[in-house]
Amino acid sequence: MKIINHRLCKDDGTPYPYKESPNKGARLQAKYLIMHFTAGSSCRSSLEWLCNPDADASAHLLICRDGSVTQLVSFDTIAWHAGRSLWQGLDGMNKYSIGIEIDNVGAITRDTDGWHPWFHKPPYPNPKFPPLPEDQVLTNTPHRFYPDMKNWQRYSKEQLDVALEIATLLVQTYKLQDILGHEDITRKTSRKTDPGPAFSLDTFRAKAYSSPAAAAEVAAPESASIASTIYTVVVDSLNIRGGPNKEYDTIGKPLTRGTRVQVLETSEENPRWKKVDVLSDDRLGWVNSDPLSGPPTLQKSS
Ligand SMILES: [Zn+2]
C-alpha cells in the first residue's frame, strides 16, 4: 500500500477504487486521523449517501465488511466527516483531519430472535430482517461516554487489518499527531458514539505508531503551539483579504467580534498583516491585526 498524489494505491501503484464525493471543502493539511462507523444499513447505501449532495457528509475513505476500500475525497482536500467538533483548541476538525468511515451498524438491541440494528423493524422474526450473526455481536461493553449503551456490532477482522495498514501509512505520510474517534472530538451536548467500544482505539493507535519511523515523526507534538496561535477578533468588523494589504479583494463577509482564528504567518513586507485560518468556516486569508488608527483587531485567546 502507498499514497500517490494523495490517493491510496496498492504496492504496484494501482489506485484503490475512487468515487468522488461532491461533499468536500478547500485544501487540507491533515494533523489528525478520525475514525468513524457508518451506522448504515449496508456499505453500498453508505457509499451512495456519502456521495449524495443532499447529505452534506463525506469521508476520505470507506471500508466495507469484506475489507474493500473506496476513496471518496483526496487526502489533500477537506472532507465533511467531523461535523461540529473541537479538539485541543482546534474548532471544526474537518479542517485538520482525515476521516475514515467503517461499515458498522453501531449499537444493537436484543429482541425475541436475536440482536438487531436500529434500521430493522419489529415484529420479529421477520425474514427481511434476520438477526445479526452471533459472531458479530459484542455484548456487555459499555460506551465510555454513554454507559447505558453496552451492545455493539463487531468490526470484521478484514476491516480492522486494512484500517490499521492505512492508518500506519497515513501517520507516516502526513506526520499525523494522533488518531482520534469521532466520539472524542464532538461536544458534550451532541456527543457521537463512533467508533464505539468495538473499536479498540488505544491498541489501534499504539500499533499505528509502533514503527520506528512513525514514532520519530511524532516525537514532538505540535498541539501546544497550535493552541497558542488562536486569536479572537476584538472589533465589530474585520475584513479578511486575499493578500497582506488593502489592495487585495476581500474574501466573503468581514469577520465579526468574537470570531476565532488561527494565525498561520506574519507578512514579511507588512508585519501588521497576519495570515489566518477562520476556525468557524473554511476561509483562509489575511487580516490587518494592528491598524495605524484604532486599537488592535486581534487578541490572543487564553
Ligand atoms: Zn462519525
Coordinates of N, CA and C in Angstrom, one line a residue, residues 101-286:
E101 N -14.4 6.2 7.4 CA -15.7 5.6 7.8 C -15.6 4.0 7.6
I102 N -16.0 3.3 8.7 CA -16.0 1.8 8.6 C -17.5 1.4 8.7
D103 N -17.8 0.5 7.7 CA -19.2 0.0 7.7 C -19.5 -0.8 8.9
N104 N -20.4 -0.3 9.7 CA -20.7 -1.0 11.0 C -22.0 -0.3 11.5
V105 N -23.0 -1.1 12.0 CA -24.3 -0.6 12.4 C -24.3 0.2 13.7
G106 N -23.2 0.0 14.5 CA -23.2 0.7 15.8 C -23.9 -0.1 16.9
A107 N -24.7 0.6 17.6 CA -25.4 0.0 18.8 C -26.5 -1.0 18.3
I108 N -26.7 -2.1 19.0 CA -27.7 -3.1 18.7 C -28.5 -3.4 19.9
T109 N -29.8 -3.9 19.7 CA -30.6 -4.3 20.8 C -31.1 -5.7 20.6
R110 N -31.4 -6.4 21.7 CA -31.8 -7.7 21.7 C -33.4 -7.8 21.6
D111 N -33.8 -8.7 20.7 CA -35.3 -9.0 20.6 C -35.5 -10.5 20.7
T112 N -36.7 -10.9 20.5 CA -37.0 -12.3 20.7 C -36.1 -13.3 20.0
D113 N -35.7 -12.9 18.7 CA -35.0 -13.9 17.9 C -33.5 -13.6 17.8
G114 N -33.0 -12.5 18.5 CA -31.6 -12.2 18.5 C -31.3 -10.7 18.5
W115 N -30.2 -10.3 18.0 CA -29.7 -8.9 18.0 C -30.0 -8.2 16.7
H116 N -30.5 -6.9 16.9 CA -30.9 -6.2 15.7 C -30.4 -4.7 15.8
P117 N -30.0 -4.2 14.6 CA -29.6 -2.8 14.5 C -30.8 -1.9 14.4
W118 N -30.6 -0.6 14.5 CA -31.7 0.4 14.6 C -32.6 0.4 13.4
F119 N -32.1 -0.1 12.2 CA -32.9 0.0 11.0 C -33.8 -1.2 10.7
H120 N -33.7 -2.2 11.6 CA -34.6 -3.4 11.5 C -35.9 -3.0 12.2
K121 N -37.0 -3.5 11.6 CA -38.3 -3.1 12.2 C -39.1 -4.3 12.7
P122 N -39.4 -4.3 14.0 CA -40.2 -5.4 14.6 C -41.6 -5.4 14.0
P123 N -42.5 -6.5 14.1 CA -42.2 -7.6 14.9 C -41.2 -8.6 14.3
Y124 N -40.5 -9.4 15.1 CA -39.6 -10.4 14.7 C -40.2 -11.8 15.1
P125 N -39.8 -12.9 14.5 CA -38.9 -12.9 13.4 C -39.5 -12.4 12.1
N126 N -38.6 -11.8 11.3 CA -39.0 -11.2 10.0 C -37.9 -11.6 9.0
P127 N -38.3 -12.4 8.0 CA -37.3 -12.8 7.1 C -36.5 -11.6 6.4
K128 N -37.2 -10.5 6.3 CA -36.5 -9.3 5.8 C -35.4 -8.8 6.7
F129 N -35.6 -9.1 8.0 CA -34.6 -8.5 9.0 C -34.1 -9.7 9.8
P130 N -33.2 -10.5 9.3 CA -32.6 -11.6 10.1 C -31.7 -11.0 11.2
P131 N -31.7 -11.6 12.4 CA -30.8 -11.1 13.4 C -29.3 -11.1 13.0
L132 N -28.5 -10.3 13.6 CA -27.1 -10.3 13.3 C -26.5 -11.7 13.7
P133 N -25.5 -12.1 12.8 CA -24.8 -13.4 13.2 C -24.2 -13.2 14.6
E134 N -24.2 -14.3 15.4 CA -23.7 -14.2 16.7 C -22.3 -13.8 16.8
D135 N -21.5 -14.2 15.8 CA -20.0 -13.8 15.8 C -19.8 -12.3 15.6
Q136 N -20.9 -11.6 15.2 CA -20.7 -10.1 15.0 C -21.2 -9.4 16.2
V137 N -21.6 -10.1 17.3 CA -22.3 -9.4 18.4 C -21.3 -9.3 19.6
L138 N -21.2 -8.0 20.1 CA -20.4 -7.7 21.2 C -21.3 -7.2 22.3
T139 N -21.4 -7.9 23.4 CA -22.4 -7.5 24.5 C -21.6 -7.1 25.7
N140 N -22.4 -6.4 26.6 CA -21.9 -6.0 28.0 C -20.6 -5.2 27.9
T141 N -20.5 -4.3 26.9 CA -19.3 -3.5 26.8 C -19.8 -2.0 26.7
P142 N -19.8 -1.4 27.9 CA -20.4 0.0 27.9 C -19.6 1.0 27.1
H143 N -20.2 1.9 26.5 CA -19.6 3.0 25.8 C -19.0 4.0 26.9
R144 N -17.8 4.5 26.7 CA -17.2 5.3 27.8 C -18.0 6.6 28.0
F145 N -18.7 7.1 27.1 CA -19.5 8.3 27.3 C -20.9 8.1 27.5
Y146 N -21.4 6.9 27.1 CA -22.8 6.5 27.3 C -22.9 5.1 27.9
P147 N -22.7 5.1 29.2 CA -22.5 3.7 29.9 C -23.8 2.8 29.7
D148 N -24.9 3.4 29.4 CA -26.1 2.6 29.2 C -26.1 1.8 27.9
M149 N -25.2 2.3 27.0 CA -25.2 1.6 25.7 C -24.1 0.5 25.8
K150 N -24.5 -0.7 25.7 CA -23.5 -1.8 26.0 C -23.3 -2.8 24.9
N151 N -24.1 -2.8 23.9 CA -24.2 -3.8 22.9 C -23.9 -3.3 21.5
W152 N -23.0 -3.9 20.8 CA -22.5 -3.3 19.5 C -22.2 -4.4 18.5
Q153 N -22.2 -4.0 17.2 CA -21.7 -4.9 16.2 C -20.2 -4.9 16.2
R154 N -19.6 -6.1 16.1 CA -18.1 -6.1 16.0 C -17.7 -5.7 14.6
Y155 N -16.5 -5.1 14.5 CA -15.9 -4.9 13.2 C -15.3 -6.2 12.7
S156 N -15.2 -6.4 11.4 CA -14.6 -7.7 10.9 C -13.1 -7.6 11.0
K157 N -12.5 -8.7 11.0 CA -11.0 -8.8 11.0 C -10.5 -8.1 9.8
E158 N -11.1 -8.3 8.6 CA -10.7 -7.7 7.4 C -10.7 -6.2 7.5
Q159 N -11.7 -5.6 8.1 CA -11.8 -4.2 8.3 C -10.7 -3.7 9.2
L160 N -10.5 -4.3 10.3 CA -9.5 -3.9 11.3 C -8.1 -4.0 10.7
D161 N -7.8 -5.0 10.0 CA -6.5 -5.2 9.4 C -6.2 -4.1 8.4
V162 N -7.2 -3.9 7.5 CA -6.9 -2.9 6.4 C -6.9 -1.5 7.0
A163 N -7.7 -1.2 8.0 CA -7.7 0.1 8.6 C -6.4 0.4 9.3
L164 N -5.8 -0.6 9.9 CA -4.5 -0.4 10.6 C -3.4 -0.1 9.6
E165 N -3.4 -0.9 8.5 CA -2.4 -0.7 7.4 C -2.5 0.7 6.9
I166 N -3.8 1.2 6.6 CA -4.0 2.5 6.1 C -3.5 3.6 7.1
A167 N -3.9 3.4 8.4 CA -3.6 4.4 9.4 C -2.1 4.5 9.6
T168 N -1.4 3.4 9.6 CA 0.1 3.4 9.7 C 0.7 4.2 8.5
L169 N 0.2 4.0 7.3 CA 0.7 4.7 6.2 C 0.3 6.2 6.2
L170 N -0.9 6.6 6.7 CA -1.3 8.0 6.8 C -0.5 8.7 7.8
V171 N -0.2 8.0 9.0 CA 0.6 8.7 10.0 C 1.9 9.0 9.5
Q172 N 2.6 8.1 8.8 CA 3.9 8.3 8.3 C 3.9 9.4 7.2
T173 N 3.0 9.3 6.2 CA 3.0 10.1 5.1 C 2.7 11.6 5.5
Y174 N 1.7 11.8 6.3 CA 1.3 13.1 6.7 C 1.7 13.6 8.1
K175 N 2.6 12.8 8.7 CA 3.1 13.1 10.0 C 2.0 13.5 11.0
L176 N 1.0 12.6 11.0 CA -0.2 12.9 11.8 C 0.2 12.9 13.3
Q177 N -0.4 13.8 14.1 CA -0.1 13.9 15.5 C -0.8 12.8 16.3
D178 N -2.0 12.4 15.9 CA -2.8 11.5 16.7 C -3.9 10.9 15.9
I179 N -4.4 9.8 16.4 CA -5.6 9.1 15.9 C -6.7 9.2 16.9
L180 N -7.9 9.8 16.5 CA -8.9 10.0 17.5 C -10.2 9.4 17.0
G181 N -11.2 9.1 17.9 CA -12.5 8.7 17.5 C -13.4 9.9 17.3
H182 N -14.4 9.8 16.5 CA -15.4 10.8 16.4 C -16.0 11.2 17.7
E183 N -16.2 10.2 18.6 CA -16.7 10.4 19.9 C -15.8 11.3 20.8
D184 N -14.5 11.3 20.5 CA -13.6 12.1 21.3 C -13.7 13.6 21.0
I185 N -14.1 13.9 19.7 CA -13.9 15.3 19.3 C -15.3 16.0 19.2
T186 N -16.4 15.3 19.5 CA -17.7 16.0 19.5 C -18.0 16.6 20.9
R187 N -18.8 17.6 20.9 CA -19.1 18.3 22.1 C -20.0 17.5 23.0
K188 N -20.0 17.9 24.2 CA -20.8 17.1 25.2 C -22.3 17.0 24.9
T189 N -22.8 18.2 24.3 CA -24.2 18.2 24.1 C -24.7 17.4 22.9
S190 N -23.7 17.1 22.0 CA -24.1 16.3 20.8 C -23.0 15.2 20.6
R191 N -22.6 14.6 21.6 CA -21.5 13.6 21.6 C -21.9 12.4 20.7
K192 N -21.0 12.1 19.8 CA -21.2 10.9 18.9 C -20.8 9.7 19.6
T193 N -21.2 8.5 19.1 CA -20.8 7.2 19.7 C -19.8 6.5 18.9
D194 N -19.4 7.0 17.7 CA -18.5 6.2 16.9 C -17.0 6.6 17.2
P195 N -16.1 5.7 17.0 CA -16.3 4.3 16.5 C -16.8 3.3 17.6
G196 N -16.9 3.7 18.9 CA -17.5 2.9 19.9 C -16.6 1.9 20.5
P197 N -17.1 1.1 21.5 CA -16.2 0.2 22.2 C -15.8 -1.0 21.4
A198 N -16.4 -1.3 20.3 CA -16.0 -2.4 19.4 C -14.7 -2.1 18.7
F199 N -14.3 -0.8 18.7 CA -13.1 -0.4 18.1 C -12.1 0.0 19.2
S200 N -11.0 -0.8 19.4 CA -10.0 -0.6 20.4 C -9.1 0.5 20.0
L201 N -9.5 1.7 20.2 CA -8.7 2.8 19.7 C -7.3 2.9 20.3
D202 N -7.2 2.6 21.6 CA -5.8 2.7 22.2 C -4.9 1.7 21.6
T203 N -5.3 0.5 21.4 CA -4.5 -0.5 20.8 C -4.2 -0.1 19.3
F204 N -5.2 0.3 18.6 CA -5.0 0.7 17.2 C -4.0 1.8 17.1
R205 N -4.1 2.8 17.9 CA -3.2 3.9 17.9 C -1.8 3.5 18.2
A206 N -1.6 2.6 19.2 CA -0.3 2.1 19.6 C 0.3 1.4 18.4
K207 N -0.4 0.5 17.8 CA 0.1 -0.2 16.6 C 0.4 0.7 15.5
A208 N -0.4 1.6 15.2 CA -0.2 2.5 14.0 C 1.1 3.4 14.2
Y209 N 1.4 3.7 15.5 CA 2.6 4.5 15.8 C 3.8 3.6 16.2
S210 N 3.7 2.3 16.0 CA 4.7 1.4 16.6 C 6.0 1.3 15.7
S211 N 5.8 1.7 14.4 CA 7.0 1.6 13.6 C 8.0 2.7 14.0
P212 N 9.3 2.4 14.0 CA 10.3 3.4 14.5 C 10.2 4.7 13.7
A213 N 9.9 4.6 12.4 CA 9.8 5.9 11.6 C 8.7 6.7 12.2
A214 N 7.5 6.1 12.4 CA 6.4 6.8 12.8 C 6.6 7.4 14.2
A215 N 7.3 6.7 15.1 CA 7.5 7.1 16.5 C 8.4 8.4 16.4
A216 N 9.4 8.4 15.6 CA 10.3 9.5 15.5 C 9.6 10.8 15.0
E217 N 8.7 10.6 14.0 CA 8.0 11.7 13.4 C 7.1 12.4 14.4
V218 N 6.5 11.7 15.3 CA 5.6 12.3 16.2 C 6.1 12.6 17.6
A219 N 7.5 12.5 17.7 CA 8.1 12.7 19.0 C 7.8 14.0 19.6
A220 N 7.6 15.1 18.8 CA 7.4 16.4 19.3 C 6.0 16.9 18.8
P221 N 5.0 16.6 19.6 CA 3.6 17.0 19.2 C 3.6 18.6 19.1
E222 N 2.8 19.1 18.2 CA 2.7 20.5 18.0 C 1.5 21.1 18.6
S223 N 0.7 20.3 19.3 CA -0.6 20.8 19.7 C -0.5 22.0 20.6
A224 N 0.5 22.0 21.5 CA 0.6 23.2 22.4 C 0.8 24.5 21.6
S225 N 1.7 24.4 20.6 CA 2.0 25.6 19.8 C 0.8 26.0 19.0
I226 N 0.0 25.0 18.6 CA -1.2 25.4 17.8 C -2.2 26.2 18.7
A227 N -2.4 25.6 19.9 CA -3.3 26.3 20.8 C -2.9 27.7 21.0
S228 N -1.6 28.0 21.1 CA -1.1 29.3 21.4 C -1.2 30.3 20.3
T229 N -1.6 29.8 19.1 CA -1.7 30.7 18.0 C -3.2 31.1 17.7
I230 N -4.1 30.7 18.6 CA -5.5 31.0 18.4 C -5.8 32.4 18.9
Y231 N -6.4 33.3 18.1 CA -6.7 34.6 18.4 C -8.2 34.9 18.3
T232 N -8.7 35.9 18.9 CA -10.2 36.3 18.8 C -10.2 37.7 18.2
V233 N -11.2 37.9 17.3 CA -11.4 39.2 16.8 C -12.1 40.1 17.8
V234 N -11.5 41.3 18.1 CA -12.0 42.1 19.2 C -12.5 43.5 18.6
V235 N -12.8 43.5 17.3 CA -13.5 44.7 16.8 C -14.8 44.2 16.1
D236 N -15.7 45.1 15.8 CA -17.0 44.7 15.4 C -17.0 44.1 14.0
S237 N -16.0 44.6 13.2 CA -15.9 44.1 11.8 C -14.5 44.1 11.3
L238 N -14.0 43.0 10.7 CA -12.6 43.0 10.3 C -12.6 42.3 8.9
N239 N -12.1 43.0 7.9 CA -12.1 42.5 6.6 C -11.0 41.4 6.5
I240 N -11.3 40.3 5.8 CA -10.4 39.3 5.5 C -10.1 39.3 4.0
R241 N -8.8 39.4 3.6 CA -8.4 39.6 2.2 C -7.5 38.5 1.7
G242 N -7.4 38.6 0.3 CA -6.6 37.5 -0.3 C -5.1 37.7 -0.2
G243 N -4.7 38.8 0.3 CA -3.2 39.1 0.5 C -3.0 40.1 1.6
P244 N -1.7 40.4 1.9 CA -1.4 41.2 3.1 C -1.3 42.7 2.9
N245 N -2.3 43.2 2.2 CA -2.5 44.7 2.2 C -3.9 45.0 1.6
K246 N -4.3 46.3 1.7 CA -5.7 46.6 1.4 C -6.0 46.6 -0.1
E247 N -5.0 46.4 -0.9 CA -5.2 46.3 -2.3 C -5.9 45.0 -2.7
Y248 N -5.8 44.0 -1.9 CA -6.3 42.7 -2.2 C -7.8 42.7 -1.9
D249 N -8.6 41.9 -2.7 CA -10.0 41.8 -2.6 C -10.3 41.1 -1.2
T250 N -11.5 41.4 -0.7 CA -12.0 40.7 0.5 C -12.5 39.3 0.1
I251 N -12.4 38.5 1.1 CA -12.9 37.1 0.9 C -14.2 36.9 1.8
G252 N -15.4 37.0 1.1 CA -16.6 36.9 1.9 C -16.9 38.0 2.8
K253 N -17.7 37.8 3.8 CA -18.1 38.8 4.7 C -17.0 39.1 5.7
P254 N -17.0 40.4 6.3 CA -16.0 40.6 7.3 C -16.2 39.7 8.5
L255 N -15.1 39.5 9.2 CA -15.2 38.7 10.5 C -15.8 39.6 11.5
T256 N -16.6 39.0 12.4 CA -17.3 39.8 13.4 C -16.6 39.5 14.8
R257 N -16.9 40.4 15.7 CA -16.4 40.3 17.1 C -16.6 38.9 17.6
G258 N -15.5 38.3 18.2 CA -15.7 37.0 18.9 C -15.3 35.9 17.9
T259 N -15.1 36.1 16.6 CA -14.6 35.1 15.7 C -13.3 34.6 16.1
R260 N -13.1 33.3 16.1 CA -11.8 32.7 16.5 C -11.0 32.4 15.2
V261 N -9.7 32.7 15.2 CA -8.9 32.5 14.1 C -7.5 31.9 14.5
Q262 N -6.9 31.0 13.7 CA -5.6 30.6 14.0 C -4.6 31.4 13.1
V263 N -3.7 32.1 13.7 CA -2.7 32.9 13.0 C -1.6 31.9 12.4
L264 N -1.5 31.9 11.1 CA -0.6 31.0 10.5 C 0.8 31.6 10.1
E265 N 0.8 32.9 9.7 CA 2.0 33.5 9.5 C 1.9 35.0 9.5
T266 N 3.0 35.7 9.5 CA 3.1 37.2 9.5 C 3.7 37.6 8.2
S267 N 3.1 38.6 7.6 CA 3.6 39.1 6.3 C 5.0 39.7 6.5
E268 N 6.0 39.4 5.7 CA 7.3 39.9 5.8 C 7.4 41.4 5.4
E269 N 6.6 41.7 4.4 CA 6.7 43.1 3.9 C 5.9 44.0 4.8
N270 N 4.9 43.5 5.5 CA 3.9 44.3 6.2 C 3.5 43.6 7.5
P271 N 4.3 43.6 8.5 CA 4.1 42.7 9.7 C 2.8 42.9 10.4
R272 N 2.1 44.0 10.2 CA 0.8 44.1 10.8 C -0.2 43.1 10.3
W273 N 0.1 42.6 9.1 CA -0.9 41.7 8.4 C -0.5 40.3 8.8
K274 N -1.6 39.5 9.2 CA -1.4 38.1 9.5 C -2.2 37.3 8.6
K275 N -1.7 36.1 8.3 CA -2.5 35.1 7.5 C -3.2 34.3 8.6
V276 N -4.6 34.2 8.4 CA -5.4 33.5 9.4 C -6.2 32.4 8.8
D277 N -6.5 31.4 9.6 CA -7.5 30.3 9.3 C -8.7 30.6 10.2
V278 N -9.8 30.8 9.5 CA -11.0 31.1 10.3 C -11.6 29.8 10.8
L279 N -11.7 29.6 12.2 CA -12.0 28.3 12.7 C -13.4 27.9 12.5
S280 N -14.3 28.9 12.3 CA -15.8 28.5 12.2 C -16.2 28.2 10.7
D281 N -15.3 28.5 9.7 CA -15.6 28.1 8.4 C -14.3 27.7 7.7
D282 N -14.3 27.6 6.4 CA -13.1 27.1 5.7 C -12.3 28.2 5.1
R283 N -12.5 29.4 5.5 CA -11.7 30.5 4.9 C -10.3 30.7 5.4
L284 N -9.4 30.9 4.5 CA -8.0 31.3 4.8 C -7.8 32.6 4.1
G285 N -7.2 33.6 4.9 CA -6.9 34.9 4.3 C -6.1 35.7 5.2
W286 N -6.0 37.0 4.8 CA -5.1 37.9 5.6 C -6.0 39.0 6.2

